[in-house]
Coordinates of C-alpha atoms and ligand atoms in Angstrom, one line a residue:
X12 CA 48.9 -24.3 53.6
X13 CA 49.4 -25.4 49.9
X14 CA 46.3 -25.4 47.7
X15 CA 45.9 -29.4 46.7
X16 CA 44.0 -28.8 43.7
X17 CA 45.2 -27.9 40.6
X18 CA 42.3 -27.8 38.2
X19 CA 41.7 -25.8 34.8
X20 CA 45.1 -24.1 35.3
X21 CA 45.0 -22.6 38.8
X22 CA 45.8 -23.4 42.5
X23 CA 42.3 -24.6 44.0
X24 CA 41.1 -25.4 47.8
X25 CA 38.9 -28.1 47.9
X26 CA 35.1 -27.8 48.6
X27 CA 35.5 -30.7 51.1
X28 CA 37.1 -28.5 53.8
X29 CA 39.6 -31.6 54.9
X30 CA 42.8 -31.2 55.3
X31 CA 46.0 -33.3 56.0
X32 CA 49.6 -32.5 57.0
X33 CA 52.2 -33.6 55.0
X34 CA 54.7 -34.9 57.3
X35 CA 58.8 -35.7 56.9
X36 CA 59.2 -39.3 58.1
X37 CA 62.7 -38.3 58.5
X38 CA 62.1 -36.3 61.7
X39 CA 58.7 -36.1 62.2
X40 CA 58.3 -32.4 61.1
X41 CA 55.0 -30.8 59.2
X42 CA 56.2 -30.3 55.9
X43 CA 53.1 -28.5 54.9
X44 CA 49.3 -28.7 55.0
X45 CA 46.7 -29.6 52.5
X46 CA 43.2 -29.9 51.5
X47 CA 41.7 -33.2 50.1
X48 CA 39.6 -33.2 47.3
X49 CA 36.3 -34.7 47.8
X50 CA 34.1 -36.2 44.6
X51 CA 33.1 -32.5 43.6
X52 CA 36.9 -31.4 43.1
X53 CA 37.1 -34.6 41.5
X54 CA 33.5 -33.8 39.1
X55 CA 35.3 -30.0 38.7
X56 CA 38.3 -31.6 37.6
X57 CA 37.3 -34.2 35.0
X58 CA 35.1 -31.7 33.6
X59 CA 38.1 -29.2 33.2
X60 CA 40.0 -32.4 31.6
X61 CA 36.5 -32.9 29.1
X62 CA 36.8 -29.2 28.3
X63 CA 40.0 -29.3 27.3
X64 CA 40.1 -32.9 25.6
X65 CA 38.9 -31.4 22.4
X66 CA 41.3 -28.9 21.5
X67 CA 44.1 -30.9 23.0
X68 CA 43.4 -34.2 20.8
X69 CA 43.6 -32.0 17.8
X70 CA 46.5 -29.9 18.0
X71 CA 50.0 -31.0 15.8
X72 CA 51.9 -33.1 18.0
X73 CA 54.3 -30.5 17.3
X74 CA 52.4 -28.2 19.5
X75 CA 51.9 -31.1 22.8
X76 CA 56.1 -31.4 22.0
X77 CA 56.5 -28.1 22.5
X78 CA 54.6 -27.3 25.8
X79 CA 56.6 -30.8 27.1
X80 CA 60.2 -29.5 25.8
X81 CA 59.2 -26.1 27.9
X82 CA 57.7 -28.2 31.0
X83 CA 61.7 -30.1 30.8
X84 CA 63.1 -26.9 31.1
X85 CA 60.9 -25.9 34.2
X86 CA 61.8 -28.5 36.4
X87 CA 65.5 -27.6 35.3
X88 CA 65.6 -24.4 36.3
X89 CA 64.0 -25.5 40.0
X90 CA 65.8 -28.7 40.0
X91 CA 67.3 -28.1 43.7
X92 CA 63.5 -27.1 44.8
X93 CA 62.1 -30.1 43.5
X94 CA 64.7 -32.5 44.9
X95 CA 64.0 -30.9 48.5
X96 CA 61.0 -31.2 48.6
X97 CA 60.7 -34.6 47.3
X98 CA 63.2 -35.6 50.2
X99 CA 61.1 -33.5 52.5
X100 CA 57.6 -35.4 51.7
X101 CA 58.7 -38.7 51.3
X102 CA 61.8 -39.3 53.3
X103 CA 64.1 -39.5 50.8
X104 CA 68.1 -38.8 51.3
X105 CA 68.6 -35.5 49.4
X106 CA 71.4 -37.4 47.0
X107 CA 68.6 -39.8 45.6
X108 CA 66.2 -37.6 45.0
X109 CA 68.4 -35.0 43.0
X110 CA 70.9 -37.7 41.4
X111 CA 68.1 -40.1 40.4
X112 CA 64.4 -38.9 40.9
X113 CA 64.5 -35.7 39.8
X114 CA 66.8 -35.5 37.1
X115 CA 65.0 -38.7 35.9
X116 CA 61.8 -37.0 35.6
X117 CA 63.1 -34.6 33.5
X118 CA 64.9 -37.0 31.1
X119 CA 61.5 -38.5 30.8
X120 CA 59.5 -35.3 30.0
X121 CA 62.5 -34.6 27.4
X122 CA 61.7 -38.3 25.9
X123 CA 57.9 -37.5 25.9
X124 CA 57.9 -34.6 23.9
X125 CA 60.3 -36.2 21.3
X126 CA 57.9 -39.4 21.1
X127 CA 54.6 -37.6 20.7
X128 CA 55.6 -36.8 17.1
X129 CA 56.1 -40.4 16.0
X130 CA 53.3 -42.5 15.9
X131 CA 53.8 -45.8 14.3
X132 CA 52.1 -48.6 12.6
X133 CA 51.1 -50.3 9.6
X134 CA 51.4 -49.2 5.7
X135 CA 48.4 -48.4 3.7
X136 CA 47.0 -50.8 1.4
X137 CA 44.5 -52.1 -0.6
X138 CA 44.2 -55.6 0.9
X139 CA 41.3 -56.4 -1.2
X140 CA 42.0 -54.5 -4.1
X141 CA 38.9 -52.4 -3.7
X142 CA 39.7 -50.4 -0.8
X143 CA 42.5 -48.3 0.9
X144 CA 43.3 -49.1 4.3
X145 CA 44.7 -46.7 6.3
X146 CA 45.4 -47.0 10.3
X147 CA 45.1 -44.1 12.9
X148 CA 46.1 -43.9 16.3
X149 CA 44.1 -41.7 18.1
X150 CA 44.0 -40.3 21.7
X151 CA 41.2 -42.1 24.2
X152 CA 40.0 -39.1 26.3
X153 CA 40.0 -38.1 29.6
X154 CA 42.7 -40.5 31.9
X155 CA 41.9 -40.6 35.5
X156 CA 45.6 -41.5 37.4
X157 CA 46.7 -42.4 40.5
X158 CA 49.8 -42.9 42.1
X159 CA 51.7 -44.2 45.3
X160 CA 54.3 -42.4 47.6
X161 CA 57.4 -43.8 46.9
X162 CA 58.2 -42.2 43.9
X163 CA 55.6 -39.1 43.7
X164 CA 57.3 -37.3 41.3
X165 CA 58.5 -39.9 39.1
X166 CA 54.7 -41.6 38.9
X167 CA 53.1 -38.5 38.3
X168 CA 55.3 -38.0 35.6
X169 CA 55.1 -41.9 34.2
X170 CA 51.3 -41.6 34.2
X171 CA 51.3 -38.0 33.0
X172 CA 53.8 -37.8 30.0
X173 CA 52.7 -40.3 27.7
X174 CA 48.9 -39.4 28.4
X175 CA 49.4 -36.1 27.1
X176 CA 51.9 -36.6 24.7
X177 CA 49.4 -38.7 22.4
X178 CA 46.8 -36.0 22.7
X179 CA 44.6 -37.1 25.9
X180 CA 44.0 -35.0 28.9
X181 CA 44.6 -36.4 32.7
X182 CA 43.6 -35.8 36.0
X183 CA 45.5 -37.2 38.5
X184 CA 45.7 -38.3 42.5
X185 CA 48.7 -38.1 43.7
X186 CA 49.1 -40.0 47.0
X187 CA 48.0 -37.9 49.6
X188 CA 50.5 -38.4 51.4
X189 CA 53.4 -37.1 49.1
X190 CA 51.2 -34.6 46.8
X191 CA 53.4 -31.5 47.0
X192 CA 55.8 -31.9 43.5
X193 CA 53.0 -33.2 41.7
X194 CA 51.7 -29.5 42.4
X195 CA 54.7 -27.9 41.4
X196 CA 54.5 -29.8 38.4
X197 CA 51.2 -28.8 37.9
X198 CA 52.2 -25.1 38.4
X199 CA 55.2 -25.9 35.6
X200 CA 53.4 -27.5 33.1
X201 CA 51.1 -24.3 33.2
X202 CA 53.9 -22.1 33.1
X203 CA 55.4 -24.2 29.9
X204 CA 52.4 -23.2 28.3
X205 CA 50.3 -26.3 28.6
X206 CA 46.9 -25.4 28.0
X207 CA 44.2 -25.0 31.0
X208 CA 42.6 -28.5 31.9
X209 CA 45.2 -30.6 30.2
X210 CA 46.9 -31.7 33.2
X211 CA 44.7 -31.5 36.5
X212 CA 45.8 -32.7 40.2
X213 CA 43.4 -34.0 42.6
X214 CA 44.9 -34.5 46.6
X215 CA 43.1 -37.2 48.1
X216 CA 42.2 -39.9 50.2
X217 CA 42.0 -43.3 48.2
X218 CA 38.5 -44.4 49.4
X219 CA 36.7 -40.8 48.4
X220 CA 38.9 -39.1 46.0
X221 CA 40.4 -42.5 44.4
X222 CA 37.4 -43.7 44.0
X223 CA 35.0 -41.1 42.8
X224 CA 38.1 -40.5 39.7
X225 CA 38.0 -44.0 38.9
X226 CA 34.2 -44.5 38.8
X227 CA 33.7 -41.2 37.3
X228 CA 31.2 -41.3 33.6
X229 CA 33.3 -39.4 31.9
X230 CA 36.9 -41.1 32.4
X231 CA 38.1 -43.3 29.8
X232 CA 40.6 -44.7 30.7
X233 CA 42.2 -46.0 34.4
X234 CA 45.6 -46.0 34.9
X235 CA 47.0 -47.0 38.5
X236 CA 50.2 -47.5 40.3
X237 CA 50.2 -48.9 43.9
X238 CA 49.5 -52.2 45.4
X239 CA 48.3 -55.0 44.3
X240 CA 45.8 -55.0 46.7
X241 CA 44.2 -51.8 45.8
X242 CA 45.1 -52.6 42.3
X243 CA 42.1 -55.1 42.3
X244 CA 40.0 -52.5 43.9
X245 CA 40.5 -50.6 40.9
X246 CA 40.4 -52.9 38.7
X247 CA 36.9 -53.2 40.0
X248 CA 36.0 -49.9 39.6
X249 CA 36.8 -49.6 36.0
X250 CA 35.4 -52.7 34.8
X251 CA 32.2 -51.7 36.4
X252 CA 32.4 -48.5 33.9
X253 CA 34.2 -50.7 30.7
X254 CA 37.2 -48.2 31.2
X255 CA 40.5 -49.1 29.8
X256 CA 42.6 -50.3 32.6
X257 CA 46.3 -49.9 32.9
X258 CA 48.0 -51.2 36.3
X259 CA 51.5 -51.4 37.7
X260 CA 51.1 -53.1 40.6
X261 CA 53.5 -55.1 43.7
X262 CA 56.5 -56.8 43.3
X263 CA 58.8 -59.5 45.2
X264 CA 62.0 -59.8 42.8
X265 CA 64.2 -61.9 43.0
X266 CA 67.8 -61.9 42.6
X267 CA 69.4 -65.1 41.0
X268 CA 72.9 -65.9 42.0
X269 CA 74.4 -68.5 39.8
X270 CA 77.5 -70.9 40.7
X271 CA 80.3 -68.6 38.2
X272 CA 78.6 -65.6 39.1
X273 CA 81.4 -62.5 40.5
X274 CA 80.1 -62.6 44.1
X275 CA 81.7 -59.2 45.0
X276 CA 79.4 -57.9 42.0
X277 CA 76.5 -59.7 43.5
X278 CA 76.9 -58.4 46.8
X279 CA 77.5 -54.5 45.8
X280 CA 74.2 -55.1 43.5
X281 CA 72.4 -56.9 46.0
X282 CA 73.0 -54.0 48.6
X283 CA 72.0 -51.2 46.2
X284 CA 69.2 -53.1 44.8
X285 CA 67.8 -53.7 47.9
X286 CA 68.2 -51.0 50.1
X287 CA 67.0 -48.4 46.9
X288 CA 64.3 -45.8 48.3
X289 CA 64.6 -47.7 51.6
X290 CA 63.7 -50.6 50.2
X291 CA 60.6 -48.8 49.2
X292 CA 60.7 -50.0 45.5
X293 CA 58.3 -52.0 43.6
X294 CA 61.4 -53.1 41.5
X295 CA 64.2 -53.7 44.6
X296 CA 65.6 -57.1 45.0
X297 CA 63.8 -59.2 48.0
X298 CA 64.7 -62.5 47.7
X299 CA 68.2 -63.3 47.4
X300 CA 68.6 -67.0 45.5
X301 CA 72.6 -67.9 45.8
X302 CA 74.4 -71.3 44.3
X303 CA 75.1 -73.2 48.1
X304 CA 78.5 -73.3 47.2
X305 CA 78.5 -69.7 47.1
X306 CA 75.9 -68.4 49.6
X307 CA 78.0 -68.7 52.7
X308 CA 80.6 -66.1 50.6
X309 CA 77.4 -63.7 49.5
X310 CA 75.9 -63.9 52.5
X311 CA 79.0 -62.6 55.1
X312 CA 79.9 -59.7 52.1
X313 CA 76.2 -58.7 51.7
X314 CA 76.1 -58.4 55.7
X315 CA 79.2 -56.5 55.7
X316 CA 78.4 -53.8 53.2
X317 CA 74.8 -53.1 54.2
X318 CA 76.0 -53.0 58.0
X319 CA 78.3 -50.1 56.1
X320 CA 74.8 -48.5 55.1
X321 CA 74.6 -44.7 56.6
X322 CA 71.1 -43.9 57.9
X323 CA 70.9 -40.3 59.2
X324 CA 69.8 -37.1 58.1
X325 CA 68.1 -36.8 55.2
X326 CA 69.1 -33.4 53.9
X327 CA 72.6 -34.3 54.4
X328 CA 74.7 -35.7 51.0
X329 CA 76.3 -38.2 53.4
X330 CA 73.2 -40.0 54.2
X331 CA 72.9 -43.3 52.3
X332 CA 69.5 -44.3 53.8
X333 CA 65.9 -42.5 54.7
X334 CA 63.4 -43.7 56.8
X335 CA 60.1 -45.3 55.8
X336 CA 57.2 -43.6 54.9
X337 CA 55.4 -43.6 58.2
X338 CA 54.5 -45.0 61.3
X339 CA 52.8 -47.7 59.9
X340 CA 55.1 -48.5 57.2
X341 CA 58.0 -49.0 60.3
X342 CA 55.4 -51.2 61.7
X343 CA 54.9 -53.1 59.0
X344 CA 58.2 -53.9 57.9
X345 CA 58.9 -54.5 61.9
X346 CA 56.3 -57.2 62.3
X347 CA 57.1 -59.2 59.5
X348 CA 60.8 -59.2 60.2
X349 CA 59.3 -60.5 64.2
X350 CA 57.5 -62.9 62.6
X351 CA 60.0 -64.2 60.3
X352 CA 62.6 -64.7 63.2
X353 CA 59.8 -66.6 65.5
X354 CA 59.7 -69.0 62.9
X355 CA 62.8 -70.1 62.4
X356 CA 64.8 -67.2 60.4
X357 CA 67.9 -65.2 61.6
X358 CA 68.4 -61.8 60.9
X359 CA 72.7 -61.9 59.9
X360 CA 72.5 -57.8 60.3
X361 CA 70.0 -55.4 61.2
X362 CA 66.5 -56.5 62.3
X363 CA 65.9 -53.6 64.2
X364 CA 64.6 -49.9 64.7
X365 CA 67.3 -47.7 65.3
X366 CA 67.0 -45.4 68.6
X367 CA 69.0 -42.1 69.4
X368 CA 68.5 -39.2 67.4
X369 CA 66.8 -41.8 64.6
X370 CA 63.8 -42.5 67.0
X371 CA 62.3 -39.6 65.8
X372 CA 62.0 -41.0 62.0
X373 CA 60.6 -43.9 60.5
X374 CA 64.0 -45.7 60.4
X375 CA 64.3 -49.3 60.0
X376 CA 68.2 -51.0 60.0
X377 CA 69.0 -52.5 56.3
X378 CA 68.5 -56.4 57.3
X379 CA 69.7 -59.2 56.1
X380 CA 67.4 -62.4 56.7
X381 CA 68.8 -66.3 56.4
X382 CA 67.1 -69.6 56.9
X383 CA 63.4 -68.3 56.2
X384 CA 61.8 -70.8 54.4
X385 CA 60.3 -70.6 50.5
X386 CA 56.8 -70.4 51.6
X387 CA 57.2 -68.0 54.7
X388 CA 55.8 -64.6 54.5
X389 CA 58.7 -62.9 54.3
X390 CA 59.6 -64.5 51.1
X391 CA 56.5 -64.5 49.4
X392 CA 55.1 -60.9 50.2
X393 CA 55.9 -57.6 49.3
X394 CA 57.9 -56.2 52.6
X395 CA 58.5 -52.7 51.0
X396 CA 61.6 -52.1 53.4
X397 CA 65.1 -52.5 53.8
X398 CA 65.2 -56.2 53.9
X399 CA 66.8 -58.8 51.6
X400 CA 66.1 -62.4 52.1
X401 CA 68.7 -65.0 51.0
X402 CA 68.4 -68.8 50.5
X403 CA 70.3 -71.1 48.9
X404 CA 69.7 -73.4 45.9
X405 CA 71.2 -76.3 44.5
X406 CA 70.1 -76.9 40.8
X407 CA 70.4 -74.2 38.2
X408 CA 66.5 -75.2 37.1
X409 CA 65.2 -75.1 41.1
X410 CA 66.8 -71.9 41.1
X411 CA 64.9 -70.7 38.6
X412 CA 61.6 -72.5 40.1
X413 CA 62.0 -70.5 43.5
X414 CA 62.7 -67.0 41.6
X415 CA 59.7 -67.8 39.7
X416 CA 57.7 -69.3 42.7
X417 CA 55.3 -66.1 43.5
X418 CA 52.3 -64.4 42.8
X419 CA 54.6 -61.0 41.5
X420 CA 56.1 -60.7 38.0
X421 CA 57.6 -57.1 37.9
X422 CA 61.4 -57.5 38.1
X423 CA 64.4 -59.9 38.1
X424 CA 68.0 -60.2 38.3
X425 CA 70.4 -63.0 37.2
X426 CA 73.9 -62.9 38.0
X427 CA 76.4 -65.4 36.1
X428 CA 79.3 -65.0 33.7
X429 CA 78.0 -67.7 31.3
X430 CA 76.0 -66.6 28.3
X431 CA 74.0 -69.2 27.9
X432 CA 72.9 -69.3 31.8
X433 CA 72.4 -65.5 31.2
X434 CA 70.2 -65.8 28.2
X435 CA 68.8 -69.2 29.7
X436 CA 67.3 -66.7 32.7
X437 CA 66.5 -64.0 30.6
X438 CA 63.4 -66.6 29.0
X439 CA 62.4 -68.2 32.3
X440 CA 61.8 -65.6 34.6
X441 CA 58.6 -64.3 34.5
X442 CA 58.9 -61.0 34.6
X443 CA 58.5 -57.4 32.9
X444 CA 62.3 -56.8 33.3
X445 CA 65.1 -59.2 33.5
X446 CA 68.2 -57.6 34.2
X447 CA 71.9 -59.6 33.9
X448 CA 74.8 -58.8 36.1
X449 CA 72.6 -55.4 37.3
X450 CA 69.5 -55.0 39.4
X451 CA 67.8 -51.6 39.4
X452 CA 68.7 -49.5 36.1
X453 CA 66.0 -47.8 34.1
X454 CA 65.6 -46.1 31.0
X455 CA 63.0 -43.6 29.6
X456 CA 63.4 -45.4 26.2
X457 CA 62.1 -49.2 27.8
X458 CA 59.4 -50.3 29.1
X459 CA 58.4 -50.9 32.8
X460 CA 55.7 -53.2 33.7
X461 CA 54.6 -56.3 35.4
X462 CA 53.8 -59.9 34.8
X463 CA 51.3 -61.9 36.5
X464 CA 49.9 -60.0 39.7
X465 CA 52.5 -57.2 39.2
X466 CA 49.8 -55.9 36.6
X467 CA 49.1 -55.0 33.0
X468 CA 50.7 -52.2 31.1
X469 CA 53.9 -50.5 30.7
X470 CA 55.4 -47.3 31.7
X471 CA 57.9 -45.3 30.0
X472 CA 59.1 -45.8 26.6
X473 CA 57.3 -45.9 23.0
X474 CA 55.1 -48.8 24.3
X475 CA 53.4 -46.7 26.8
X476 CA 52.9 -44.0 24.6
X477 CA 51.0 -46.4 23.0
X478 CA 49.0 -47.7 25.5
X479 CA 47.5 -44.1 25.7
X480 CA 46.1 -44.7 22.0
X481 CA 42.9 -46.3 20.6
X482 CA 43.7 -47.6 16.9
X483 CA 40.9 -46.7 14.1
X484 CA 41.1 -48.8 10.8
X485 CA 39.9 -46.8 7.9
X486 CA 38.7 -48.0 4.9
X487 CA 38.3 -46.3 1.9
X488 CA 36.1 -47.7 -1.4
X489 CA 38.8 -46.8 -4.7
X490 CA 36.4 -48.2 -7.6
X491 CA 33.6 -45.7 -7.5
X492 CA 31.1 -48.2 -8.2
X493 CA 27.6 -48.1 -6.8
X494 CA 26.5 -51.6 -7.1
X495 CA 29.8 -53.3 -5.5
X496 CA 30.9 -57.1 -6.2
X497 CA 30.2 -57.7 -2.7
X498 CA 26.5 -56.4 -2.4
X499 CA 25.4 -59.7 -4.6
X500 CA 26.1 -62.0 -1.2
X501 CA 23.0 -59.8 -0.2
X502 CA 21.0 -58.8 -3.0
X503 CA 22.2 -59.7 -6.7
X504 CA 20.3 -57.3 -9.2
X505 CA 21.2 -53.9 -8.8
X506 CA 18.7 -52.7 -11.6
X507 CA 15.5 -53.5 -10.1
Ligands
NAD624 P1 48.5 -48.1 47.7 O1 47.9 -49.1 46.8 O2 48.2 -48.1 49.1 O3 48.1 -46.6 47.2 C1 48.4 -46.2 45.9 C2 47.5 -45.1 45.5 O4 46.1 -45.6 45.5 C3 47.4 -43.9 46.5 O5 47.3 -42.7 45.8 C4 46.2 -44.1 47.3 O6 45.6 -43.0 47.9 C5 45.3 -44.8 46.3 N1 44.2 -45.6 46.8 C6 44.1 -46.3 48.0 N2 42.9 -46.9 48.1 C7 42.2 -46.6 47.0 C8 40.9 -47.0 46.5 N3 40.1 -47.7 47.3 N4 40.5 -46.5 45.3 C9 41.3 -45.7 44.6 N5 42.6 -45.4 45.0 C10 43.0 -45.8 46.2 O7 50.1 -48.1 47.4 P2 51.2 -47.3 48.1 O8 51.4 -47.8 49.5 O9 51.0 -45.8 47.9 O10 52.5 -47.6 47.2 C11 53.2 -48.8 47.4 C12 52.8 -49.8 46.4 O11 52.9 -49.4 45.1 C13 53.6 -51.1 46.5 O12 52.8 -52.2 46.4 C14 54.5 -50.9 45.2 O13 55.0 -52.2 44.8 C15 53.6 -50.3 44.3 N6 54.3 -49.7 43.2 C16 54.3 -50.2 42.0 C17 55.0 -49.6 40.9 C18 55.0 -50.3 39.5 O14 55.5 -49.6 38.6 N7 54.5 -51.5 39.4 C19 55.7 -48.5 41.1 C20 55.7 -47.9 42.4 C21 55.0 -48.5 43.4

């Protein structure tokens, strides 16, 4: 049994007595148990957070660099542990979790620390000629964070870095279902020297611990990753309060394939960027938009390599693909394939759940869908699975119009060898990150974010940091004079 709470620098048990198993959707094993946090963990924590917000917003940046250089090293020295785990809780195969999530985490906590000592913005002046304008960027407060499964360490590191990096304190609920490396990064960034109640962890349920962080008094500021549909739950919550609000919701990208586009490139992209994290990804490429003259050629490669895909054991560096998160995730993904194929669509590969020694996971075959139409559900909502939909366009503009015919805005991909079309797509796709010739890549010096229903706010990068500010003008009187020019507009003798 793991402790789920981590609050003013210890391991807690929570005061709710509830408790969950963490279970490997790979196999169907208990990873571990823990407790869930009820709204008093949640009270205990933001008051640690409170505690410590006053210190914490005033120490040199120097100092907050410091403890995030030593949390970098950390995770280093248990990289292995942290990639096992993470494959362990969430299904992941054990090469994607230590080649991209883990190592990624700690390139980001290396970028953090750099970027909380540069804080940008205007020039003092004196724009009247009176007074001297100066701007400050200040921390907010306390940040109450949640974040989804499919990435836990990853999120809790987006959400966490650049909170505390511009001074603020955090408590955050990881999903419940994937909580464990957001408690060993808890125990690290304690260990690195991070001062008690900076960072505090909350394991929970959505509805009772989500919900009592969110709505909490003293919680500035709301910053969420998960669905859209929860997102407006949230958004809700923290209205209700006047919180700041920071979401990274859903996404449905699409993946534009023009006419001169190298459709071997576009097929080994479409494959990674669609099968990533078993599909799993708010980013991955779901809809497949291909030139007519060249889907037929896209369509019978992109079959080929993702009937290629490995699905298997999940500790083993020869397995390509994981399972889904659960039971209900399989479901999920299952029903709408059903549905898409009772109304009209084929499924060119996959379409199925795999039995033999993958019955006990949450395994789903990589599928390749044709023939669905624009509207259907498949197209238009967020599958979160191993499933690529391709259709076939005509005109470079209704290309463009599909890719840009949904609700999301989170993430796109054009594929063409013409600058112009490349730059052309790069403007009209509405979304927070256009990608040419690529689908997937990320950086910890850009921003991630959404457009549209795919929320508000970025992760990552300087911009972020920002977000995690409040700006203060401050404006300082340089003529010394007691009966300024101004006063007159509201009373004009200053010797009566
Ligand atoms: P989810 O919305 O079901 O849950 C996300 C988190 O919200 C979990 O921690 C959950 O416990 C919590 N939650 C659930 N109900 C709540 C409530 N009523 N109040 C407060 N918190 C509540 O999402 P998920 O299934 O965990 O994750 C998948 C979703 O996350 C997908 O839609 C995916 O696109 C999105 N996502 C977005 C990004 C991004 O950067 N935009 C990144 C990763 C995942």
């Amino acid at each position: 049994m793991t402790a789920g709470q981590w609050i003013n620098g210890t391991a807690r048990t929570s005061q709710s007595g509830d408790t969950l198993a963490v279970v490997n959707p790979a196999n169907s094993a208990v990873v571990d148990d823990v407790d869930l946090a009820g709204p008093a963990d949640v009270d205990n924590a933001v008051g640690a957070a409170s505690a410590a917000f006053a210190e914490w917003s005033r120490v040199p940046p120097s100092i907050r660099a410091e403890a995030l250089f030593a949390l970098a090293e950390k995770m280093q020295a248990r990289e292995a542990e942290y990639a096992r785990v993470e494959s362990e809780q969430s299904g992941k195969p054990i090469r994607l979790a230590s080649e991209f999530d883990v190592p990624g985490s700690i390139d980001n906590a290396a970028f953090f620390a750099g970027i909380s000592r540069q804080l940008s913005g205007s020039a003092a002046a004196e724009w009247d000629g009176e007074h001297t304008s100066t701007i400050r960027r200040e921390p907010i407060g306390v940040v109450g964070s949640i974040a989804p499964w499919n990435y836990p360490l990853q999120m809790a590191m987006w959400k966490m870095l650049p909170a505390i990096a511009a001074g603020n304190t955090i408590v955050l609920k990881p999903s419940e279902m994937t909580p464990l490396t957001t408690l060993m990064l808890a125990e690290d960034a304690t260990a690195a020297g991070m001062p008690d109640g900076v960072f505090n962890v909350v394991t929970g349920t959505g509805p009772v611990a989500g919900e009592a962080l969110m709505s909490h008094p003293n919680i500035a500021m709301v910053s969420f990753t998960g669905s859209t549909r929860v997102g407006h739950r949230v958004a809700e919550l923290a209205t209700a309060g006047l919180k700041r609000l920071h979401l990274e919701l859903g996404g449905k990208a699409p993946f534009l394939v023009f006419d001169d586009a190298d459709i071997e490139a576009a097929a080994q992209g479409a494959v990674a960027g669609s099968l990533i994290n078993t599909g799993q990804d708010c980013t991955a490429a779901t809809r497949a938009y291909v030139h007519r003259s060249r889907y037929p050629e896209f369509v019978e490669r992109t079959a080929s390599l993702m009937a290629s895909v490995v699905l298997g054991d999940t500790a083993s560096l020869d397995t390509d693909l994981g399972p889904l998160i659960s039971p209900d995730q399989q479901a999920k993904v299952a029903g709408m394939v059903e549905r898409a194929i009772a109304a009209g669509a084929t499924a060119v590969t996959g379409g199925n759940i795999p039995g033999g020694p993958l019955a006990n996971g949450c395994y789903y075959e990589p599928t390749l869908i044709t023939g669905a139409d624009q509207a259907a559900e498949i197209v238009q909502e967020e599958v979160f699975g191993p499933v690529l939909a391709a259709l076939p366009f005509d005109t470079d503009d209704e290309g463009l119009a599909l890719a840009n015919d949904t609700r999301y805005g989170l993430a796109a991909s054009a594929w063409t060898t013409d600058v112009v079309r490349a730059h052309r797509a790069s403007r009209e796709l509405q979304a927070g990150c256009v990608w040419i010739n690529d689908h997937i890549p990320i950086v910890s010096e850009m921003p991630h974010g959404g457009y549209k229903q795919s929320g508000f706010g970025k992760d990552m990068s300087n911009y972020s940091f920002e977000e995690y500010t409040q700006i203060k003008h401050v404006s300082t009187d340089i003529t010394g004079v007691a009966h300024k020019e101004w006063h007159r507009t509201i009373f004009k003798n200053p010797d009566a």
